[in-house]
Short mmCIF file of C-alpha atoms and ligand atoms in Angstrom, two decimals:
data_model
loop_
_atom_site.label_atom_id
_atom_site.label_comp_id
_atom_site.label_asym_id
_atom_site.label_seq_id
_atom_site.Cartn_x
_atom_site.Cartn_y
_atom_site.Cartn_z
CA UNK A 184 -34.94 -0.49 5.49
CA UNK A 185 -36.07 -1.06 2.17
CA UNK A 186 -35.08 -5.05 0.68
CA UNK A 187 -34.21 -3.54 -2.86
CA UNK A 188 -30.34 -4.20 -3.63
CA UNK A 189 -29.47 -1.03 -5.35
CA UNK A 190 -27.06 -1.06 -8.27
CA UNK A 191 -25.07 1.91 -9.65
CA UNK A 192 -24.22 1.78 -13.41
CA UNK A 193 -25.99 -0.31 -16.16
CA UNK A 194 -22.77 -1.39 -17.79
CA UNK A 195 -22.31 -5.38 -18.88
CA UNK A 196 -21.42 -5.56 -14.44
CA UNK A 197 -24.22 -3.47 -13.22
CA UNK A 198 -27.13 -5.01 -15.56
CA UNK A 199 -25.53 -8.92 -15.49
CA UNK A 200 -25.88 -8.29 -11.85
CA UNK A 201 -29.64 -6.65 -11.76
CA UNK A 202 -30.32 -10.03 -14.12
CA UNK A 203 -29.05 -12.33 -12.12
CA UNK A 204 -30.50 -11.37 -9.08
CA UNK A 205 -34.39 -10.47 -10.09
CA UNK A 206 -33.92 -14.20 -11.87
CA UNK A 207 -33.62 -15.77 -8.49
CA UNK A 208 -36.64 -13.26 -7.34
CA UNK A 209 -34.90 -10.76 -5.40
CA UNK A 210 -36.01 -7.23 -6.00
CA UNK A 211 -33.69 -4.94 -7.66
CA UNK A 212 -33.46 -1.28 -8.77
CA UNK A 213 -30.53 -0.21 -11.48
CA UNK A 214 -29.80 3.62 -11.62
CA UNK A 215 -28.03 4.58 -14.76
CA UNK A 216 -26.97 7.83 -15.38
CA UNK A 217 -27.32 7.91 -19.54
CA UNK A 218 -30.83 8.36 -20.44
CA UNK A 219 -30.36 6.12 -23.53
CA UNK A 220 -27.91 3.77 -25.71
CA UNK A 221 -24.66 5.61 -26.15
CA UNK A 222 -20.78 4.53 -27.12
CA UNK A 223 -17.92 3.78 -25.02
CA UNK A 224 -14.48 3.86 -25.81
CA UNK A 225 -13.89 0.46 -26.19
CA UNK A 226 -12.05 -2.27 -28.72
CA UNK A 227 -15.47 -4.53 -28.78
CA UNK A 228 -14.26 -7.60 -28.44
CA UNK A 229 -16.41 -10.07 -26.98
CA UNK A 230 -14.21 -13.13 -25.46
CA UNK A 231 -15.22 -16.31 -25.43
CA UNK A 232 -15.78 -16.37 -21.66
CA UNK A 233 -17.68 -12.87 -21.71
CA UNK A 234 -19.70 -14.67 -24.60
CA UNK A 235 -20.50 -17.50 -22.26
CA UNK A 236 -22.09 -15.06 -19.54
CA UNK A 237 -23.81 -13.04 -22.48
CA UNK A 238 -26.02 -16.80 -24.24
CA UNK A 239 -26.84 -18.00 -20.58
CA UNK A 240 -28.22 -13.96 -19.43
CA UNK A 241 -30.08 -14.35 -22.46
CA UNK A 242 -28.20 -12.34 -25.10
CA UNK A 243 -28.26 -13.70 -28.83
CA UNK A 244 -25.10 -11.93 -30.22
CA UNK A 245 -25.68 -13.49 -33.82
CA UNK A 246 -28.97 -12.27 -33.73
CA UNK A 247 -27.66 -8.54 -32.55
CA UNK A 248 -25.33 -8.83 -35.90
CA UNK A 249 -22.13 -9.74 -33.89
CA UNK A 250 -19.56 -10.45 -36.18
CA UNK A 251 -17.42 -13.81 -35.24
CA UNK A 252 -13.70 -13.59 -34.66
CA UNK A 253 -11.64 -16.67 -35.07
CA UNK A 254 -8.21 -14.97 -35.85
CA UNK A 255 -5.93 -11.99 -33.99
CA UNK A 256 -3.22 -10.63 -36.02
CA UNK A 257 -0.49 -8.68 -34.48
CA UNK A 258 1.53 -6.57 -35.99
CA UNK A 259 5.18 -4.33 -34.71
CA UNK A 260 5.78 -1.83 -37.62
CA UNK A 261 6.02 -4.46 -40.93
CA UNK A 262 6.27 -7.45 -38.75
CA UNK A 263 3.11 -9.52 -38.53
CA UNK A 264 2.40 -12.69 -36.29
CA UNK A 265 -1.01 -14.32 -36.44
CA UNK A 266 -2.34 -17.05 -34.71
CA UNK A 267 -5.74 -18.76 -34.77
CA UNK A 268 -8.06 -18.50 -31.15
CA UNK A 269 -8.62 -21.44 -29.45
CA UNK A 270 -12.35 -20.57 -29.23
CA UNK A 271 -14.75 -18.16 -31.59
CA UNK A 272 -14.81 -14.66 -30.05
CA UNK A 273 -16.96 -12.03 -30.84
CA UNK A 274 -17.49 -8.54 -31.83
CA UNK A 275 -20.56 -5.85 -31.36
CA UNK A 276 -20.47 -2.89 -30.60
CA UNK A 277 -21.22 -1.50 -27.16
CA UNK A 278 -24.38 0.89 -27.75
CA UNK A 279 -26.34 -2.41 -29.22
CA UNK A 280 -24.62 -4.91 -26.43
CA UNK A 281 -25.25 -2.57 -23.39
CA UNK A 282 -28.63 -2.16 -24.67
CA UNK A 283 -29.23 -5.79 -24.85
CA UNK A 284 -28.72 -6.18 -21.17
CA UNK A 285 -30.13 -3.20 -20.03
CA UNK A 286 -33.24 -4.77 -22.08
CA UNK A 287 -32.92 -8.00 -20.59
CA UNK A 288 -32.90 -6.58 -16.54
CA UNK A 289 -35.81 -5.18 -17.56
CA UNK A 290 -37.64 -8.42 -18.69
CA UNK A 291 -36.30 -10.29 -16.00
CA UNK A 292 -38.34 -7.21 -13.27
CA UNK A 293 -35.42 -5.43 -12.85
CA UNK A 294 -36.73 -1.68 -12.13
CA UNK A 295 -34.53 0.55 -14.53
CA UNK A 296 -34.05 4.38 -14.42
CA UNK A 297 -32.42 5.95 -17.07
CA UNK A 298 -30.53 9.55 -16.48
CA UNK A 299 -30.58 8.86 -12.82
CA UNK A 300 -27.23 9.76 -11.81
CA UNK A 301 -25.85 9.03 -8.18
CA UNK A 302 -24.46 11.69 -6.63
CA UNK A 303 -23.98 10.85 -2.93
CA UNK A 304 -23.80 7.35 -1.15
CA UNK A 305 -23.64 7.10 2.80
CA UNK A 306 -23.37 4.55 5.26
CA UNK A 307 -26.34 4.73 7.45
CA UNK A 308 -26.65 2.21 10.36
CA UNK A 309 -26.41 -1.35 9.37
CA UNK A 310 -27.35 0.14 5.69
CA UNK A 311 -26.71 3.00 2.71
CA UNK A 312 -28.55 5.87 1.86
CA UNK A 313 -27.87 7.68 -1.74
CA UNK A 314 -29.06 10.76 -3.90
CA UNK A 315 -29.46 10.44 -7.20
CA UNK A 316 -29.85 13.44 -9.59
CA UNK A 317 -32.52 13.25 -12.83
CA UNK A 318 -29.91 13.97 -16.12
CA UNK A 319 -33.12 15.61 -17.36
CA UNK A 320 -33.34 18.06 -14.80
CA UNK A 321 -29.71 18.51 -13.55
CA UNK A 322 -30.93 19.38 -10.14
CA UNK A 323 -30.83 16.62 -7.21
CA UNK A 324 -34.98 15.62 -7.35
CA UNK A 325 -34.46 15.38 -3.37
CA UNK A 326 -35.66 11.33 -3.55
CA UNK A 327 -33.28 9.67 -0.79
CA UNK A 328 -33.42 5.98 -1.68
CA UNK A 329 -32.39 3.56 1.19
CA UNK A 330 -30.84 0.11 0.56
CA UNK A 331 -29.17 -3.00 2.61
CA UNK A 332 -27.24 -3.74 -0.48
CA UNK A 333 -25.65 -1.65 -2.95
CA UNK A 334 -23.99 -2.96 -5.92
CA UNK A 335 -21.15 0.06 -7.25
CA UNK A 336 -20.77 -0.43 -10.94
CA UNK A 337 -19.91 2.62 -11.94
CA UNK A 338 -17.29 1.48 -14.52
CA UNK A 339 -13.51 3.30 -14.53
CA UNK A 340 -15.48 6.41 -13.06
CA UNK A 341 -15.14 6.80 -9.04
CA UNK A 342 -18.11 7.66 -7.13
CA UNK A 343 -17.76 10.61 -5.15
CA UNK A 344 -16.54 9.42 -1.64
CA UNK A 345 -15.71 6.08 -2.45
CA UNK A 346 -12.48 6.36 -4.48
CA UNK A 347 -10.48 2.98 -5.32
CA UNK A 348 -8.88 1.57 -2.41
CA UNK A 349 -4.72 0.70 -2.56
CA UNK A 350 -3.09 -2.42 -0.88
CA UNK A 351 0.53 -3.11 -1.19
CA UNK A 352 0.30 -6.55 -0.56
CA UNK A 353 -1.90 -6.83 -3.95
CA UNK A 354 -1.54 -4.04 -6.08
CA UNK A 355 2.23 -3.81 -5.82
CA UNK A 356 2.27 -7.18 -7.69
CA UNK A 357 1.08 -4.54 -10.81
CA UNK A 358 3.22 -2.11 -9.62
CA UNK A 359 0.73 0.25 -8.12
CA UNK A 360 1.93 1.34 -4.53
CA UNK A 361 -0.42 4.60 -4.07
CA UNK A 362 -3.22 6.07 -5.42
CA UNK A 363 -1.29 8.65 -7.46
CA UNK A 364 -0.08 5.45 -9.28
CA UNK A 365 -3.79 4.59 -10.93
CA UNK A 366 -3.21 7.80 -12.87
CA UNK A 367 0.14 6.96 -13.96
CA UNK A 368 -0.05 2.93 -15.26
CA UNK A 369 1.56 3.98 -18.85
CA UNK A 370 4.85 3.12 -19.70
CA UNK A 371 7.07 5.66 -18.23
CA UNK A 372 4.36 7.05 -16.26
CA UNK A 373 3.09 8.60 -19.25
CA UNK A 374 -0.61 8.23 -18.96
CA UNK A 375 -2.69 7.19 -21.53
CA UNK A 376 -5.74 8.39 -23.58
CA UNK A 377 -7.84 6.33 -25.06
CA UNK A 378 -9.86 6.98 -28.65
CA UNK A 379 -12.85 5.02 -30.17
CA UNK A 380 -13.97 5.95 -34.02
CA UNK A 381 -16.49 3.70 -35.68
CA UNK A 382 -15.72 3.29 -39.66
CA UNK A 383 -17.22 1.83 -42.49
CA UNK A 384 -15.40 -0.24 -44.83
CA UNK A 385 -14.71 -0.15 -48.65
CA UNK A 386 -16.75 -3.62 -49.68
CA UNK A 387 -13.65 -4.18 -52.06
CA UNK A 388 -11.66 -4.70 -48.28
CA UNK A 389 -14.40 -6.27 -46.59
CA UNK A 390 -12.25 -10.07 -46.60
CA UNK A 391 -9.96 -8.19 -44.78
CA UNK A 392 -12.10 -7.34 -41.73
CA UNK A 393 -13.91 -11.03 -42.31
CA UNK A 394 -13.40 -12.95 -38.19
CA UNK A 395 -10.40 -11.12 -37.78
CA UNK A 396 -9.37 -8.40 -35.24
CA UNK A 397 -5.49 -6.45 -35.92
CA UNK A 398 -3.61 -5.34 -33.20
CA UNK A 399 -0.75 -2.84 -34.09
CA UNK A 400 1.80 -2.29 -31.40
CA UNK A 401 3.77 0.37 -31.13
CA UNK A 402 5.84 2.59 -28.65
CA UNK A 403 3.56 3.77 -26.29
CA UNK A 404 0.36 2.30 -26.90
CA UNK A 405 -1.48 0.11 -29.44
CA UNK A 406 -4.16 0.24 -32.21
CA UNK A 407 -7.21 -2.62 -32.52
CA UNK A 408 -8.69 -2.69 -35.82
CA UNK A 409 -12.14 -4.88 -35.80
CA UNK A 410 -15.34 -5.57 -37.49
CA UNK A 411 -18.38 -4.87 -35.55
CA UNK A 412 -22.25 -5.19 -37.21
CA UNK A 413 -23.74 -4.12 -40.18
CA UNK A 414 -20.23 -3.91 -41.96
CA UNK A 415 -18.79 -1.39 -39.78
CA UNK A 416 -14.81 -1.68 -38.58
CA UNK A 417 -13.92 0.04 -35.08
CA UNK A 418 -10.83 1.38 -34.69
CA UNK A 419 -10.09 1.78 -30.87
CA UNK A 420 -6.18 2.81 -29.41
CA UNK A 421 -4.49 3.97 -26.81
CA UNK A 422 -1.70 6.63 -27.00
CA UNK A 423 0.41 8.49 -24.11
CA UNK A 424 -0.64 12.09 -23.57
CA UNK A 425 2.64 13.50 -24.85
CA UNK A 426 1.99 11.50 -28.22
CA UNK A 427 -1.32 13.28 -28.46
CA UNK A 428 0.19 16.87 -27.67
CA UNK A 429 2.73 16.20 -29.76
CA UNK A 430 0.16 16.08 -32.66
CA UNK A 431 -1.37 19.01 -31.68
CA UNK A 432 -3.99 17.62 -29.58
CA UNK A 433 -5.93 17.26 -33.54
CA UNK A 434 -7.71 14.06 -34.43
CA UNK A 435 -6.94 14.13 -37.86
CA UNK A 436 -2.97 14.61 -36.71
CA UNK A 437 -3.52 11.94 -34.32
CA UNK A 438 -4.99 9.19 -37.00
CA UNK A 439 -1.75 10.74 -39.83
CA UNK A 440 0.54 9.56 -36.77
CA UNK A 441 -1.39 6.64 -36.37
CA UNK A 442 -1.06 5.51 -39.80
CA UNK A 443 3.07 6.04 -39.81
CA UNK A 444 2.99 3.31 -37.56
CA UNK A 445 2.64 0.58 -40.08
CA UNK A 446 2.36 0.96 -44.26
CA UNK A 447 -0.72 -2.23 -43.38
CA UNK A 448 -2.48 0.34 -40.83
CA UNK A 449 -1.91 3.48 -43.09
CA UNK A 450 -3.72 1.38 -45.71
CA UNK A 451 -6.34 0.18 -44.11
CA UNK A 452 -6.95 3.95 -42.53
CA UNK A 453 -7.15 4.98 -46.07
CA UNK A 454 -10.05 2.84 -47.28
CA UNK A 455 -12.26 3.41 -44.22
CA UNK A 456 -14.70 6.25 -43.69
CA UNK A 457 -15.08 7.78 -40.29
CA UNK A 458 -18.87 7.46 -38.98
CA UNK A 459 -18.57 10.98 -36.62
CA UNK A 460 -16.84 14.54 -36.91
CA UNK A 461 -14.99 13.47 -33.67
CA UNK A 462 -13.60 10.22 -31.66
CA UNK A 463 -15.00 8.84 -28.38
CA UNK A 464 -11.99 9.44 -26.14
CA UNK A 465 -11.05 8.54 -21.99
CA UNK A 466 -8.19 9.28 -20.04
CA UNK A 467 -7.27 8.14 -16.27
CA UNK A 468 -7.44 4.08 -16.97
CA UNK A 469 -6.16 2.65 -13.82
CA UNK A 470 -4.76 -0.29 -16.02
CA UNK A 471 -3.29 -3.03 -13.58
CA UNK A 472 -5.85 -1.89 -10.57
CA UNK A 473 -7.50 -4.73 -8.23
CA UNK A 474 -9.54 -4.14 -5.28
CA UNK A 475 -8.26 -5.49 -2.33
CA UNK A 476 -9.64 -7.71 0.03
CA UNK A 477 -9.42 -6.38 3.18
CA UNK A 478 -11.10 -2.98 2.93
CA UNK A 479 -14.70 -4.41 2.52
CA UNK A 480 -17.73 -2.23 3.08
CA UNK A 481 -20.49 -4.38 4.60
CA UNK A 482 -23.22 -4.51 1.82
CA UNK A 483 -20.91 -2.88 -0.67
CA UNK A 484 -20.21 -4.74 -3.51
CA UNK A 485 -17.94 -3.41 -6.27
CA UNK A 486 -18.61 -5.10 -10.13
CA UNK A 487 -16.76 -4.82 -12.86
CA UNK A 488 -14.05 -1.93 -13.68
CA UNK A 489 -14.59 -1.25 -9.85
CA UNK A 490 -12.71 -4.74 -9.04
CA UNK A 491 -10.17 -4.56 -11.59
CA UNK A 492 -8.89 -2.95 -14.68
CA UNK A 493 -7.16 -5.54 -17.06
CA UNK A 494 -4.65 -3.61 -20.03
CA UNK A 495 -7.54 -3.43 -22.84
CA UNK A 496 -5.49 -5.08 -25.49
CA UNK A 497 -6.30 -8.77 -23.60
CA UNK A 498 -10.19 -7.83 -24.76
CA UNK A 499 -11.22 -8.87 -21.34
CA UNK A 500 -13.09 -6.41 -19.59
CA UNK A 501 -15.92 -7.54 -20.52
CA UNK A 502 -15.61 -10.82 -19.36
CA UNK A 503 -14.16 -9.27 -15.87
CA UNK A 504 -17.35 -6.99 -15.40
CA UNK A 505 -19.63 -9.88 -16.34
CA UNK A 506 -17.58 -12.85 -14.05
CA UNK A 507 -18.01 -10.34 -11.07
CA UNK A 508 -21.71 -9.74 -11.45
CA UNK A 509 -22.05 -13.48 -11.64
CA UNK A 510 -20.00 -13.82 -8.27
CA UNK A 511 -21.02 -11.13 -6.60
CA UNK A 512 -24.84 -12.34 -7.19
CA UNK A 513 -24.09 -15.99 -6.25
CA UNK A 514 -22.89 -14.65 -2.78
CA UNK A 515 -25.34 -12.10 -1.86
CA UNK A 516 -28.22 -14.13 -2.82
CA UNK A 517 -26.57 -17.18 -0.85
CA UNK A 518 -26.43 -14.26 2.47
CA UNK A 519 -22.45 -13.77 2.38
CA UNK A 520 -21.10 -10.65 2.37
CA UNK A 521 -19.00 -8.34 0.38
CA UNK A 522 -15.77 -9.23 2.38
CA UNK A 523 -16.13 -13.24 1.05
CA UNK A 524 -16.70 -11.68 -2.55
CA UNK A 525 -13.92 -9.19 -2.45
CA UNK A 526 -11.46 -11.90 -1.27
CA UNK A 527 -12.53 -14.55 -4.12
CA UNK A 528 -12.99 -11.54 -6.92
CA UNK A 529 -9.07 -10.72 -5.93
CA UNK A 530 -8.25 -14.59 -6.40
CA UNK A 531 -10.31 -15.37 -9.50
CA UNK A 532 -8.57 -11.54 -10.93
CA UNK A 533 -4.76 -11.01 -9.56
CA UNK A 534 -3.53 -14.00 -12.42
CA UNK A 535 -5.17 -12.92 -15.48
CA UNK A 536 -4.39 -8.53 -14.27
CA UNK A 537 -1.21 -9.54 -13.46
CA UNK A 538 0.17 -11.47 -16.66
CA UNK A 539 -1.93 -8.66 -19.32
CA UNK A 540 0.11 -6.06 -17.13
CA UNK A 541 3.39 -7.59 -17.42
CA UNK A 542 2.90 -8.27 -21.16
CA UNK A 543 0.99 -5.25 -22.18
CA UNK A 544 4.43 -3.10 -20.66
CA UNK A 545 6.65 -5.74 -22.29
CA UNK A 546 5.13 -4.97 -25.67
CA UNK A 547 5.11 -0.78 -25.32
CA UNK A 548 8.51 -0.94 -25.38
CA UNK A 549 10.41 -1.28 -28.63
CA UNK A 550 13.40 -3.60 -27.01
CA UNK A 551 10.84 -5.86 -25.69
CA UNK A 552 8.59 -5.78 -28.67
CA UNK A 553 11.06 -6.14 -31.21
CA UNK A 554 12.91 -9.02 -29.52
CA UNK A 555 9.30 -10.80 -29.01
CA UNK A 556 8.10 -10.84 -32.21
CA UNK A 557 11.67 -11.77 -33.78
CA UNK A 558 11.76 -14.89 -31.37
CA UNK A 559 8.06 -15.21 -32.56
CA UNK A 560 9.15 -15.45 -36.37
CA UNK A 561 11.96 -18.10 -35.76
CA UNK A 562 9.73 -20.02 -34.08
CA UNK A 563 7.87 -23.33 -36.43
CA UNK A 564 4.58 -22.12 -37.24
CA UNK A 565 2.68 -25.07 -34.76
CA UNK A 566 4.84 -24.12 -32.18
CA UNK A 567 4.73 -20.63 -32.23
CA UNK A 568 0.27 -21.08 -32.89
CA UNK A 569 0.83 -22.96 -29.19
CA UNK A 570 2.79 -20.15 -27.67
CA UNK A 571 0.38 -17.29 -28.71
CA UNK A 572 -2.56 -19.17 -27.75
CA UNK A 573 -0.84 -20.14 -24.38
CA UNK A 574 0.07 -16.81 -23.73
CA UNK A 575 -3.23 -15.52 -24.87
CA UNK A 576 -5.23 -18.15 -22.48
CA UNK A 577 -3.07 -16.67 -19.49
CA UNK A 578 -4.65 -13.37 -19.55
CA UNK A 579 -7.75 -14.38 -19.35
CA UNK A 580 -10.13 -14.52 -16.19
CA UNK A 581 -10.96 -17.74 -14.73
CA UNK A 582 -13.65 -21.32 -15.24
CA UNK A 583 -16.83 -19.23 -15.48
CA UNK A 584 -19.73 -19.68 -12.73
CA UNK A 585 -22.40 -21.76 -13.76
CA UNK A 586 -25.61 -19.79 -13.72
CA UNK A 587 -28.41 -21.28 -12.13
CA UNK A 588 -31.99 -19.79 -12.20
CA UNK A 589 -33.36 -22.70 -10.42
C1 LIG B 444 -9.39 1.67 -24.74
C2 LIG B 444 -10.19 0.53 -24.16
C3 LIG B 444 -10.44 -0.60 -24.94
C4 LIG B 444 -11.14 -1.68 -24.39
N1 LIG B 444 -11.40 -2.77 -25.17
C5 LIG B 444 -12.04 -3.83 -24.66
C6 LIG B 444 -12.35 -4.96 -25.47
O1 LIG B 444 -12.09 -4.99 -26.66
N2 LIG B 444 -13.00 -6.02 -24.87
C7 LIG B 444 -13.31 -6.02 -23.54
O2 LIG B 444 -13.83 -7.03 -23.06
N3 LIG B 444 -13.08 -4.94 -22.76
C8 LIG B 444 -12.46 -3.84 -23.29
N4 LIG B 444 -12.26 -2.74 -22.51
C9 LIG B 444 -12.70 -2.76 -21.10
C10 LIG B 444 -14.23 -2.62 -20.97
O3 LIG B 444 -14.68 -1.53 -21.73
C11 LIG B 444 -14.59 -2.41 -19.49
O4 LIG B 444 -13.85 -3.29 -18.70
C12 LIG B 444 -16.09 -2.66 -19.24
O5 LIG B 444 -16.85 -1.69 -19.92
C13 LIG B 444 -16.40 -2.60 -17.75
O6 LIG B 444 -17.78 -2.73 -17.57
P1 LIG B 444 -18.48 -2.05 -16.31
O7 LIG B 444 -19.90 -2.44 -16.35
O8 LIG B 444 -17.66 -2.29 -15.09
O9 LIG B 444 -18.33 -0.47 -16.59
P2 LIG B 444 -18.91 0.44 -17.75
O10 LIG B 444 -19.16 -0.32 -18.98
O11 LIG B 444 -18.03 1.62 -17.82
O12 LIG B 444 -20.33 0.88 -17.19
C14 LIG B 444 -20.45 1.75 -16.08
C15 LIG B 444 -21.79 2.45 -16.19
O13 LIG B 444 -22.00 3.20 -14.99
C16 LIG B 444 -22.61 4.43 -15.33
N5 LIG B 444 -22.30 5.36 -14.24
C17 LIG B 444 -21.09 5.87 -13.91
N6 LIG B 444 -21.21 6.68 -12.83
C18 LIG B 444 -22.52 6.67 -12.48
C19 LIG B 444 -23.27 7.30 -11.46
N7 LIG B 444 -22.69 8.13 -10.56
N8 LIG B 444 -24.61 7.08 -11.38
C20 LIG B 444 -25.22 6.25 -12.28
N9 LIG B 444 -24.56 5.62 -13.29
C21 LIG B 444 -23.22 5.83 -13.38
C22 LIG B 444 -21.95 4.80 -16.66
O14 LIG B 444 -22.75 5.71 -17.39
C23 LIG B 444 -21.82 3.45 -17.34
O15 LIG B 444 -22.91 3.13 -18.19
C24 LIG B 444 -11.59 -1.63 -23.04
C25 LIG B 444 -11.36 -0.48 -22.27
C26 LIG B 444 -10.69 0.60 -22.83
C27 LIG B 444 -10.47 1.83 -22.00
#
């Protein structure tokens, strides 16, 4: 049986993983099925723990042209709240940052293919055995690799085979009972689609986009307004599918709907030019999921989107795919196995999943929303910074894991 730990997916999980392991001189093999940078629907924001991971893996965001963000601004129709971070976040977008890391496994001996999709994974003895399939060619290239370890970080995507597994006993605490609940997390089971569209900005409007990200809330769904590098903005949102057919299932309907939402939102849509024809766009987030502990594979480790799916307006995916690698590493190089790093993934996750979930459905409805921010606004300004901070701090994952390359 070959000593390679195979990992599926070079997302921020699947290459902080490959890193972290060849650092500590184990060999590793990454198999990801794009054959070069791309985009992924995504807000961009880099969180101050996902930043944390990024500096010690070796990723200089300043130098990349990440853009700092000290400020989030929220806003319900005409209604605005700010409040200042308790840390500097940033923002880059994810072609350059999953680039960086991909780069970075590489340097460290990580052995990278590019357009090598998996198509089948099997248990085999006290091991796994999976095809992959060359993008270039489109045809399975018959090469059967063989591993003791396999690290699954294939993002939101399921691998054939190995669909997410349910547990009452922790997914009901998100209200997801059954699997037919991943597809329907929206508010009133109206699932949601989400769109990316990179911009550029007016200079005359570029203070507006200076270390701040906007978050416009609104019935069913949300819009996050940032600035990534090289003076771009990206505009990333989620909307219910009947919203979208509604509009006519027509982008430039969608963004006119979009921009009713708020007179701020409709002018800021104004000034900025759209980088492609078309959006990015995803549908079937299992917002809410976490993978329970009790349905381990031996030598199957799942990273990232795989162990949980936090609402994306907490901006902490990131930090979630990167936190897993980092644990998942840490156990498998110290010989435990996937069942002690499902059990502490579910404990480090089910707070932070939990609290996004509760207030991401809070804010999609209007009630909750409107009665939120007006408690907000009555609030003194140092008391109400506290609040939003606290609140803030509660969705996110965790005391990150020292890394050690010792
Ligand atoms: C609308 C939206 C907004 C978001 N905004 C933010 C934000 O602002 N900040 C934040 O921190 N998080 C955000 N997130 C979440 C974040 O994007 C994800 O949590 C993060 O990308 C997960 O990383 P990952 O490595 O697990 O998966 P991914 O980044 O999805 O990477 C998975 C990789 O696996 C590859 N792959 C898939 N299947 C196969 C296969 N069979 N064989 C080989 N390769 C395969 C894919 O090509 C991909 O490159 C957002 C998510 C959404 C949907």
């Amino acid at each position: 049986m070959n000593n390679e730990t195979i990992i599926i997916g070079g997302g921020p999980a699947g290459s902080a993983a490959a890193i972290l392991l060849a650092k500590q001189g184990m060999p590793v093999r990454l198999l990801e099925r794009q054959t070069g940078p791309h985009h992924k629907v995504c807000g961009e924001f880099i969180s101050y723990e996902a930043a944390h991971y990024l500096q010690a893996l070796g990723v200089d965001l300043p130098a990349l042209g990440a853009e700092p963000i000290r400020q989030v601004r929220f806003y319900n129709g005409e209604q605005q709240l700010a409040f200042r971070l308790p840390f500097t976040a940033w923002s880059l977008s994810r072609r350059v940052l999953d680039a960086a890391l991909l780069k970075q496994a590489e340097m460290a001996g990580v052995v990278v293919e590019l357009g090598a999709a998996v198509t089948q994974l099997s248990r085999t003895g006290s091991g796994w055995e999976l095809i992959r399939r060359s993008q270039s060619t489109s045809t399975d290239d018959g090469s059967v690799l063989s591993a003791k370890t396999i690290f699954l970080a294939t993002g939101k995507h399921e691998l054939r085979g190995w669909p997410r597994q349910v547990d009452r006993n922790v997914n009901a605490k998100v209200a997801i009972n059954t699997r037919a609940d991943l597809k329907n997390t929206g508010m009133g089971h109206n699932q949601f689609i989400g769109f990316k569209m990179h911009f550029r900005s007016d200079s005359s409007l570029q203070d507006q986009w200076q270390k701040a990200v906007e978050i416009h809330l609104f019935d069913d769904g949300y819009a996050g307004l940032e600035p990534i590098e090289q003076g771009g903005v990206n505009l990333c949102f989620l909307i219910g599918q009947n919203t979208y057919k509604t509009c006519g299932s027509n982008w430039p309907a969608v963004l006119d709907w979009l921009g009713r939402r708020s007179s701020h939102l409709q002018q800021s849509l104004a000034n900025l030019t759209p980088c492609w024809s078309e959006p990015l766009a995803v549908a079937g987030i299992p917002y809410g999921y976490i993978n329970p502990p009790n349905n381990a594979q031996p030598g199957l480790f799942r990273l990232g989107d795989q162990a949980a799916v936090i609402p994306s307006f907490a901006g902490d995916g990131i930090a979630i795919a990167l936190h897993t690698a980092a644990l998942a590493a840490q156990i498998h190089r110290a010989g435990g196995d996937s069942s002690l790093y499902q059990y502490q993934a579910c404990e480090a996750l089910t707070p932070p999943v939990r609290n996004a979930k509760r207030l991401a459905d809070i804010l999609a409805s209007s009630v909750g929303r409107n009665t939120a921010f007006r408690l907000g606004l009555l609030l003194p300004s140092l008391l109400r910074k506290k609040l939003l901070q606290e609140l803030f701090l509660r969705t996110r994952v965790f005391s990150p894991i020292p890394l050690n390359f010792a």
